[in-house]
Coordinates of N, CA and C in Angstrom, one line a residue:
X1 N 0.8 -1.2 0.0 CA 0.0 0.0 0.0 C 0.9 1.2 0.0
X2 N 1.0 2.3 -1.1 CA 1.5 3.3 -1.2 C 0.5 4.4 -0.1
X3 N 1.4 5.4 0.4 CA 0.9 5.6 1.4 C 1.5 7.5 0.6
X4 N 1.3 8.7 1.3 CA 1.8 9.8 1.0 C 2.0 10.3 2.4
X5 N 3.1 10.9 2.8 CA 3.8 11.8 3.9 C 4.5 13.0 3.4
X6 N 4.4 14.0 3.8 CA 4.4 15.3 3.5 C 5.0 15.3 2.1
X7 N 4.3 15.1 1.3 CA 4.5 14.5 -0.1 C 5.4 13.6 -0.7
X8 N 5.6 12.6 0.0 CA 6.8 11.8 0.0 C 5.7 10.7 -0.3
X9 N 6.3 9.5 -1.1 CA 5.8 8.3 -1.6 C 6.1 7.4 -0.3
X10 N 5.3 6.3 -0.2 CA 6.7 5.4 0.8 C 5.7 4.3 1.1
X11 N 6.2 2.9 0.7 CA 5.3 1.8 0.6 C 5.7 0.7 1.6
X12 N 4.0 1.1 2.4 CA 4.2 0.4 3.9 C 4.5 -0.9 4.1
X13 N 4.9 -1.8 2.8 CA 5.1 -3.0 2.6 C 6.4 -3.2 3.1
X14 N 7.2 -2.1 3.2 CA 8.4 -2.0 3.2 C 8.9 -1.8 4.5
X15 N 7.9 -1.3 5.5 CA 8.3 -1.2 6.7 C 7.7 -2.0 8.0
X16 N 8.9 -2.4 8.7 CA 8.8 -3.4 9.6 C 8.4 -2.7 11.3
X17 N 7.6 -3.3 12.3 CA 7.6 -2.1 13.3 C 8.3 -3.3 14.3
X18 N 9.4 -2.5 15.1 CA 10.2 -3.4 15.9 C 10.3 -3.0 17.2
X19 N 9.1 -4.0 17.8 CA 9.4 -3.9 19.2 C 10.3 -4.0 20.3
X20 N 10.3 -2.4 20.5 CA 11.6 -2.9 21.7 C 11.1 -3.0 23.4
X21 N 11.8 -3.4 24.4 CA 11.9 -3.6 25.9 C 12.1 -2.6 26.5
X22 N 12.6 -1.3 25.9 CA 13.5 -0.3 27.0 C 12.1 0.3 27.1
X23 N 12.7 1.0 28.3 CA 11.1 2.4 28.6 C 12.2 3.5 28.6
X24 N 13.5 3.1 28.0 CA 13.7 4.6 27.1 C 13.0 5.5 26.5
X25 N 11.9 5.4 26.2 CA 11.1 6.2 25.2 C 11.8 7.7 25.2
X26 N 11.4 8.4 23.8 CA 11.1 10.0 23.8 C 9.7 10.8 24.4
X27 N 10.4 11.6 24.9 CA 8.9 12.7 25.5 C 8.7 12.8 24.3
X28 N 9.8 13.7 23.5 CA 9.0 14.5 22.1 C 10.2 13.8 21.4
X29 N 9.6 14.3 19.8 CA 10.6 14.1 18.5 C 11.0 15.2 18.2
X30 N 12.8 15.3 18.5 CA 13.6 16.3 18.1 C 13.5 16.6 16.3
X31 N 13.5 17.3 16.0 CA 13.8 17.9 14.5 C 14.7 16.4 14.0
X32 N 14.7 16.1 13.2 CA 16.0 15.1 12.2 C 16.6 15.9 11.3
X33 N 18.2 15.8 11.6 CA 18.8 16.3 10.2 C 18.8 15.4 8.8
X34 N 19.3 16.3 7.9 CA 18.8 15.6 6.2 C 19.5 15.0 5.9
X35 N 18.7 13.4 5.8 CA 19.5 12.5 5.2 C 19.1 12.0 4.0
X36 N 20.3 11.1 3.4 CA 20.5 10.8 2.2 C 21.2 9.4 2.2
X37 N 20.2 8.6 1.7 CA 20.3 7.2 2.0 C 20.3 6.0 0.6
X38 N 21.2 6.0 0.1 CA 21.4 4.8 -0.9 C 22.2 3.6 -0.9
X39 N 21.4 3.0 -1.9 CA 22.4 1.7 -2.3 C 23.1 1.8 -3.6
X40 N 24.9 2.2 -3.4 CA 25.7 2.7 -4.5 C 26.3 1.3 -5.4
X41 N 26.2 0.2 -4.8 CA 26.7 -0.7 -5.5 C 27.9 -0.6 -6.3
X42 N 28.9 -0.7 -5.2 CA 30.4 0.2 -5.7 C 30.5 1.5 -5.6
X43 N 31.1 1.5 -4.3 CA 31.3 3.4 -4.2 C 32.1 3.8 -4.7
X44 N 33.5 2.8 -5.5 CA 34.8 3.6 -6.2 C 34.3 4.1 -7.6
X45 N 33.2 3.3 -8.4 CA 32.8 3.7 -9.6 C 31.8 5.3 -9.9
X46 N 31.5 5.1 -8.3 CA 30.3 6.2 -8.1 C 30.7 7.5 -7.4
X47 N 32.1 7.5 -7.3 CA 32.4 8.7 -6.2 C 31.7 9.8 -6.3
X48 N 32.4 10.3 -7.8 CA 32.0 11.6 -8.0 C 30.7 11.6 -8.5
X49 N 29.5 10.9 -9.0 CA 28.5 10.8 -8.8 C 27.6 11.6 -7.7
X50 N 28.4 10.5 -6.6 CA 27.6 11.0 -5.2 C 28.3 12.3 -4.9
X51 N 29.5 12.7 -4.7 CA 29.8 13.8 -4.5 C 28.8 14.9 -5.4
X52 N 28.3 14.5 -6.3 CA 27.6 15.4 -6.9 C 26.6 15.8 -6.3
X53 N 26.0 14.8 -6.1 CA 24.3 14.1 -5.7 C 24.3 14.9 -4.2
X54 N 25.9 15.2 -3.5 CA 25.7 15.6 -1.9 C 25.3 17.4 -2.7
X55 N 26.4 17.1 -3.2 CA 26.2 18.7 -3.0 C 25.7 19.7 -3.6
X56 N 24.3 19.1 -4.7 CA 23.2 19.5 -5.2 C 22.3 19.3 -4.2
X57 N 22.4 18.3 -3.1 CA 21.1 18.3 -2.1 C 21.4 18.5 -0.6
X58 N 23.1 18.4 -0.6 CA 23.8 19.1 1.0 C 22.2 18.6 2.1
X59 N 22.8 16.8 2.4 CA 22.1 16.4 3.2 C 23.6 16.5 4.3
X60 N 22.9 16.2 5.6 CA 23.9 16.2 6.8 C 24.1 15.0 7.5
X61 N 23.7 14.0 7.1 CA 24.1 12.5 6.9 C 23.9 11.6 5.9
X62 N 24.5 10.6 5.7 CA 24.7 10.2 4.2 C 24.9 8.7 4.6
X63 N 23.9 7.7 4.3 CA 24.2 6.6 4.7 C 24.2 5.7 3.4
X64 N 25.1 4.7 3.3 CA 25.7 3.9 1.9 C 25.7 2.7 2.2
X65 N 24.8 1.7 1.3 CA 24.7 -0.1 1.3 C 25.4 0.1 0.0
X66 N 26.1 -1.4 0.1 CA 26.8 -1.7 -0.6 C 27.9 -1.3 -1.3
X67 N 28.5 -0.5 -0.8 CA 29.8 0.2 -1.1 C 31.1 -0.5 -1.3
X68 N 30.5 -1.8 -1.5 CA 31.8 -2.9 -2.2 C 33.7 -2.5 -1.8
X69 N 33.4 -1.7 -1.0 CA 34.9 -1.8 0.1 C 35.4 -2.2 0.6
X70 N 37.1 -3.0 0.4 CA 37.6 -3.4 1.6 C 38.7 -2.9 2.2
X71 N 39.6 -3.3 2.9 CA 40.9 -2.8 3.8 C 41.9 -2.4 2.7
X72 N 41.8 -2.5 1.6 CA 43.1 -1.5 0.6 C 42.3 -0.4 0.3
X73 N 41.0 -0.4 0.5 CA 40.7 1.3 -0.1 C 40.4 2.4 1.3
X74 N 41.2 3.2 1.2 CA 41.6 3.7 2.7 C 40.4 5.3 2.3
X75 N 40.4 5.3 3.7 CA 38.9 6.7 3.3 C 39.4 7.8 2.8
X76 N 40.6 8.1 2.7 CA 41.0 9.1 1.6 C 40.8 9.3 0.5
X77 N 40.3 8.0 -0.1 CA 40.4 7.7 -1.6 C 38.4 7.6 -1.8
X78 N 38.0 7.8 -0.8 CA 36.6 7.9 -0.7 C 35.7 9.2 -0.2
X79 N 36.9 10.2 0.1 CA 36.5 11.5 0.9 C 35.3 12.4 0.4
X80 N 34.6 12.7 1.0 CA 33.8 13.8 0.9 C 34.4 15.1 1.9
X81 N 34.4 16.0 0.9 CA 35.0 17.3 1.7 C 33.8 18.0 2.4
X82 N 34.0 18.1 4.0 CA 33.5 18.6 5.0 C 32.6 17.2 5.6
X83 N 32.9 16.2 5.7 CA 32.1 14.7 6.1 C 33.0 13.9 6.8
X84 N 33.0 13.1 7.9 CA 34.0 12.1 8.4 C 32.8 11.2 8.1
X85 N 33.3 9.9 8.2 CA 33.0 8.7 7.5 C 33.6 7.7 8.5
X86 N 32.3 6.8 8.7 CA 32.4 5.9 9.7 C 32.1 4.6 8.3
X87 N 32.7 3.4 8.6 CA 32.1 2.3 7.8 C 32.6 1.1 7.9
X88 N 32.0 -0.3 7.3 CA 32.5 -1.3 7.8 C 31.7 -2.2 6.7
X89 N 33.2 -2.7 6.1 CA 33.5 -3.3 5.0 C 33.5 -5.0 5.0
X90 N 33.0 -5.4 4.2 CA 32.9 -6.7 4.4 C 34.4 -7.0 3.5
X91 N 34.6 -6.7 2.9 CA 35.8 -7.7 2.9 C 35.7 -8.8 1.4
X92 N 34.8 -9.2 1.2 CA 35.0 -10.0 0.0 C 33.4 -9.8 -0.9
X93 N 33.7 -10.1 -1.9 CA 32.2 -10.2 -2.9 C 31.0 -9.3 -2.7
X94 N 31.3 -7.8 -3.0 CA 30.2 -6.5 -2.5 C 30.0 -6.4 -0.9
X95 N 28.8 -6.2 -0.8 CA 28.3 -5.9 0.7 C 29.5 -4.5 0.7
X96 N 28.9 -4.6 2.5 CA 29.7 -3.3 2.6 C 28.8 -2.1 3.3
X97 N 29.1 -1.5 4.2 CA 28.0 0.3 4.4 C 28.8 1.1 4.9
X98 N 28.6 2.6 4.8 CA 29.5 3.4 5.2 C 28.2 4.6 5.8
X99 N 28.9 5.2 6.2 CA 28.0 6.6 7.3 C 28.9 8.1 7.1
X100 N 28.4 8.8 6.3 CA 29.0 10.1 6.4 C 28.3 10.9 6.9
X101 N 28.9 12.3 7.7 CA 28.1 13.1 8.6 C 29.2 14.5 8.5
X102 N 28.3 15.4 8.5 CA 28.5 16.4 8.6 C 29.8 16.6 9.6
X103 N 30.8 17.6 9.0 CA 31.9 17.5 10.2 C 31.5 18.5 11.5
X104 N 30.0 18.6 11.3 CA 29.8 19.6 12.8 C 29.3 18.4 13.4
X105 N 28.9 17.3 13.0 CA 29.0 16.4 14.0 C 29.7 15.7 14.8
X106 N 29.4 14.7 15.8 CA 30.5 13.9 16.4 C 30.1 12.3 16.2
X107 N 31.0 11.6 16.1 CA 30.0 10.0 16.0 C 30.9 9.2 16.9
X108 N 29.6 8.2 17.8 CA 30.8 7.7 18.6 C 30.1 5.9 18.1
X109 N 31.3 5.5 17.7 CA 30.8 3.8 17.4 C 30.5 2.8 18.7
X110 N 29.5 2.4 18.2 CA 29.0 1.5 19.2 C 29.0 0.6 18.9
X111 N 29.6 -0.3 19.8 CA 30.2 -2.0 19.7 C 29.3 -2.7 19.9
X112 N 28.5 -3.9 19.1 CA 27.3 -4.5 19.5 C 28.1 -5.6 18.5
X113 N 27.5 -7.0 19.2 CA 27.6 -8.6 18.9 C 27.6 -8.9 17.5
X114 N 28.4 -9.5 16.7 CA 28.7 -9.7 15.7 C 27.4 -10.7 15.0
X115 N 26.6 -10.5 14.0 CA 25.8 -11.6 14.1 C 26.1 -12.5 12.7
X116 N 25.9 -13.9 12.7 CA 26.4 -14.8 12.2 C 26.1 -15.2 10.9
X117 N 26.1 -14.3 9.8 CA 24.9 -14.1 8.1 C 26.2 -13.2 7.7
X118 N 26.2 -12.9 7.1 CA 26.6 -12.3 5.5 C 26.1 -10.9 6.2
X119 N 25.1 -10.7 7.2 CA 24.9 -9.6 7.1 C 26.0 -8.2 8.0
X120 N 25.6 -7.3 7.3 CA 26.8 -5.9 8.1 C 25.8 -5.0 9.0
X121 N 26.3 -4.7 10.1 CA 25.3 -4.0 10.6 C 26.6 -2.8 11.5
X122 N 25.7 -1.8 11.2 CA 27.1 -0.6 11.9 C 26.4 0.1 12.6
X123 N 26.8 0.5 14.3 CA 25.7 0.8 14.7 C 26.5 2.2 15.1
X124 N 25.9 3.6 15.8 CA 26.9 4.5 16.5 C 25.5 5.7 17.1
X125 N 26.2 6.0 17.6 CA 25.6 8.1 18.0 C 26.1 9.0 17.4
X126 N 24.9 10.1 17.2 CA 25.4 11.3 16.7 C 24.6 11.9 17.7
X127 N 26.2 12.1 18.3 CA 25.8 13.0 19.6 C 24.8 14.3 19.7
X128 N 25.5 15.1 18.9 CA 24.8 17.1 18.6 C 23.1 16.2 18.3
X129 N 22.6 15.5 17.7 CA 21.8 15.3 17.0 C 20.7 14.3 18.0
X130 N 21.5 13.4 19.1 CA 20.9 12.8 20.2 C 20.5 11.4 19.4
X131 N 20.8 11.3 18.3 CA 20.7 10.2 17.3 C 21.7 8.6 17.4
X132 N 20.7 7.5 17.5 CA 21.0 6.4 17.5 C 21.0 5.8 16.4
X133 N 21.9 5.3 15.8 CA 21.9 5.0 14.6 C 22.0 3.4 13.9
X134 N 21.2 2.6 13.4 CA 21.8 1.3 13.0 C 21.8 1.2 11.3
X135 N 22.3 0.7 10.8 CA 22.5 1.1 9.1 C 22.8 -0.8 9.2
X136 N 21.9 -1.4 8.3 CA 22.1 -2.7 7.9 C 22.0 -3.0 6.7
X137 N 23.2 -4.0 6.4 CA 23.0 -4.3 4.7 C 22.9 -5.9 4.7
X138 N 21.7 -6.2 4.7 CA 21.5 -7.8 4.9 C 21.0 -8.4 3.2
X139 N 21.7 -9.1 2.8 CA 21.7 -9.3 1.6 C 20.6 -10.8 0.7
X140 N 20.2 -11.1 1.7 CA 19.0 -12.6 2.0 C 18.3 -12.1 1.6
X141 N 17.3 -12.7 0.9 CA 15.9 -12.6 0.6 C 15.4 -13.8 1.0
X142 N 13.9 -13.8 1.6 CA 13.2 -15.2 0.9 C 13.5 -16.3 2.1
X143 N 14.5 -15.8 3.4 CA 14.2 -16.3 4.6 C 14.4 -16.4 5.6
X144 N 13.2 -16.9 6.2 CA 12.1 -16.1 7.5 C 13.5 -16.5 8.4
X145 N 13.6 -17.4 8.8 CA 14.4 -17.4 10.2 C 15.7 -16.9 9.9
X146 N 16.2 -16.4 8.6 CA 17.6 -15.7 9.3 C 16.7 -14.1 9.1
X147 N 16.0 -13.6 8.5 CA 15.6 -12.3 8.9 C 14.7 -12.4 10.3
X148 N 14.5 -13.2 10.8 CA 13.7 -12.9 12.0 C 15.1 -12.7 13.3
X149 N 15.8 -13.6 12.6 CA 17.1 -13.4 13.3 C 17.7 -12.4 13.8
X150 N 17.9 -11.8 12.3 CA 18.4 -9.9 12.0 C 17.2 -9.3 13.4
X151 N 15.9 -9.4 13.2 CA 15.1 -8.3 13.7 C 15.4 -8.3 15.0
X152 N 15.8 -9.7 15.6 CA 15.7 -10.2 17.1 C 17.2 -9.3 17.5
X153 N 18.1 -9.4 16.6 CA 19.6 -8.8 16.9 C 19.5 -7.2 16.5
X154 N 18.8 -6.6 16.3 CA 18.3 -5.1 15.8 C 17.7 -5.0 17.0
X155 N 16.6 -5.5 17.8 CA 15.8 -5.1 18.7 C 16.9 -5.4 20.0
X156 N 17.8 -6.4 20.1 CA 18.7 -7.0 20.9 C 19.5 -5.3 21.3
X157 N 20.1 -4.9 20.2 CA 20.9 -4.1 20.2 C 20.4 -2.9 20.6
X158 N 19.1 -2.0 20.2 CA 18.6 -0.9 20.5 C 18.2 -1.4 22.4
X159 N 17.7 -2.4 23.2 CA 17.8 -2.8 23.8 C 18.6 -2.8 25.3
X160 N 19.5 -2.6 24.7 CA 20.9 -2.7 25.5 C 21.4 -1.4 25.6
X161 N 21.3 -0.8 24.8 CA 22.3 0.4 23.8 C 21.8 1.3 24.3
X162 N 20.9 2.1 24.3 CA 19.6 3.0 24.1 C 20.1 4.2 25.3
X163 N 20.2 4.9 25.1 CA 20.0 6.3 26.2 C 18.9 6.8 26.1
X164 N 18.2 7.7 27.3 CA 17.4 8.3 27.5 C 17.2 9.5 26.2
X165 N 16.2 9.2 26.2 CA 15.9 10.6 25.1 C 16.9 10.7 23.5
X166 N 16.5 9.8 23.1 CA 18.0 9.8 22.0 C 16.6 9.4 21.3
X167 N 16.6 10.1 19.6 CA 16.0 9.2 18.8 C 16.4 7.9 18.1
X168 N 15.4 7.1 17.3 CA 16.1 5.9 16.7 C 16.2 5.8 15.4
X169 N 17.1 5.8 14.4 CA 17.4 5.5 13.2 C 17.3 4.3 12.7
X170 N 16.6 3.5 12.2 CA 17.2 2.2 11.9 C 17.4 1.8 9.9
X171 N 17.9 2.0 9.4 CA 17.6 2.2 8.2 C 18.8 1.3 7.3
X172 N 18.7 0.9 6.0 CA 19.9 -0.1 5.1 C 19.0 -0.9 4.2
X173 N 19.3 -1.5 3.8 CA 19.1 -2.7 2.4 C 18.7 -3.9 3.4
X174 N 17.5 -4.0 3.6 CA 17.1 -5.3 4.0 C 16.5 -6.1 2.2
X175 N 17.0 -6.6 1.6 CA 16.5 -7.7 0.7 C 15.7 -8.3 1.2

């Protein structure tokens, strides 16, 4: 079911609602800074692409599936001018996600349990922003018990993790 939000498309098929345990909750919803969220499928082919794409639409976080990365391509050779870049690379055959942020931001990575699939999951804060972040690139389709898996280790993580008053991000390439 296509749905319309402040004139935005967005098909509810697509979204999962994930209960969590904490009574973290928010009183209110802080403002969200502008994000910009794709799957580049090879970020070396597409640099200047996206460099374009930032700075025709100067979003203030930038989250990337698939960015086919590994430990020889050092973030220099990936830079966005005025962005630090958090990311975590799989290492062989695609996959892959990265997090760029505004350098008025701060990001602090947060260490959470490795889970046992193909899939990447990067989790962190953005402090100035009160923002919890998890960015997943889970590359399955078509089955139930390793995605229920994912959701159990998504809910696991926000769970554990969570400070008062922080909003939740959870956003990536679920196939």
């Amino acid at each position: 079911v296509n749905r319309y939000n402040n004139n935005r498309v967005y098909n509810s098929n697509n979204l999962i609602n994930i209960n969590c345990k904490s009574s973290k909750r928010l009183p209110k919803i802080r403002p969200l800074p502008k994000f910009l969220l794709t799957n580049c499928r090879s970020l070396r082919n597409k640099h200047e692409e996206l460099v374009a794409r930032v700075s025709s639409i100067k979003p203030e976080i930038i989250i990337l599936t698939e960015t086919w990365l590994d430990g020889n391509i050092p973030n220099g050779s990936i830079n966005i001018s005025g962005y630090n870049i958090l990311r975590k690379d799989r290492n062989i055959n695609g996959g892959g996600i990265a997090l760029f942020t505004c350098d008025i931001y701060t990001i602090s990575n947060v260490t959470c349990p490795h889970i046992d699939c193909k899939t990447e999951i990067l989790v962190c804060r953005i402090i100035e922003s009160r923002l919890f972040v998890i960015i997943i690139y889970h590359p399955y389709w078509g089955n139930s018990p390793v995605h229920l898996r994912v959701v159990q280790h998504i809910q696991n993580i926000i769970d554990t993790n969570i400070q008062y008053n922080e909003n939740i991000i959870v956003c990536g390439d679920i196939n």
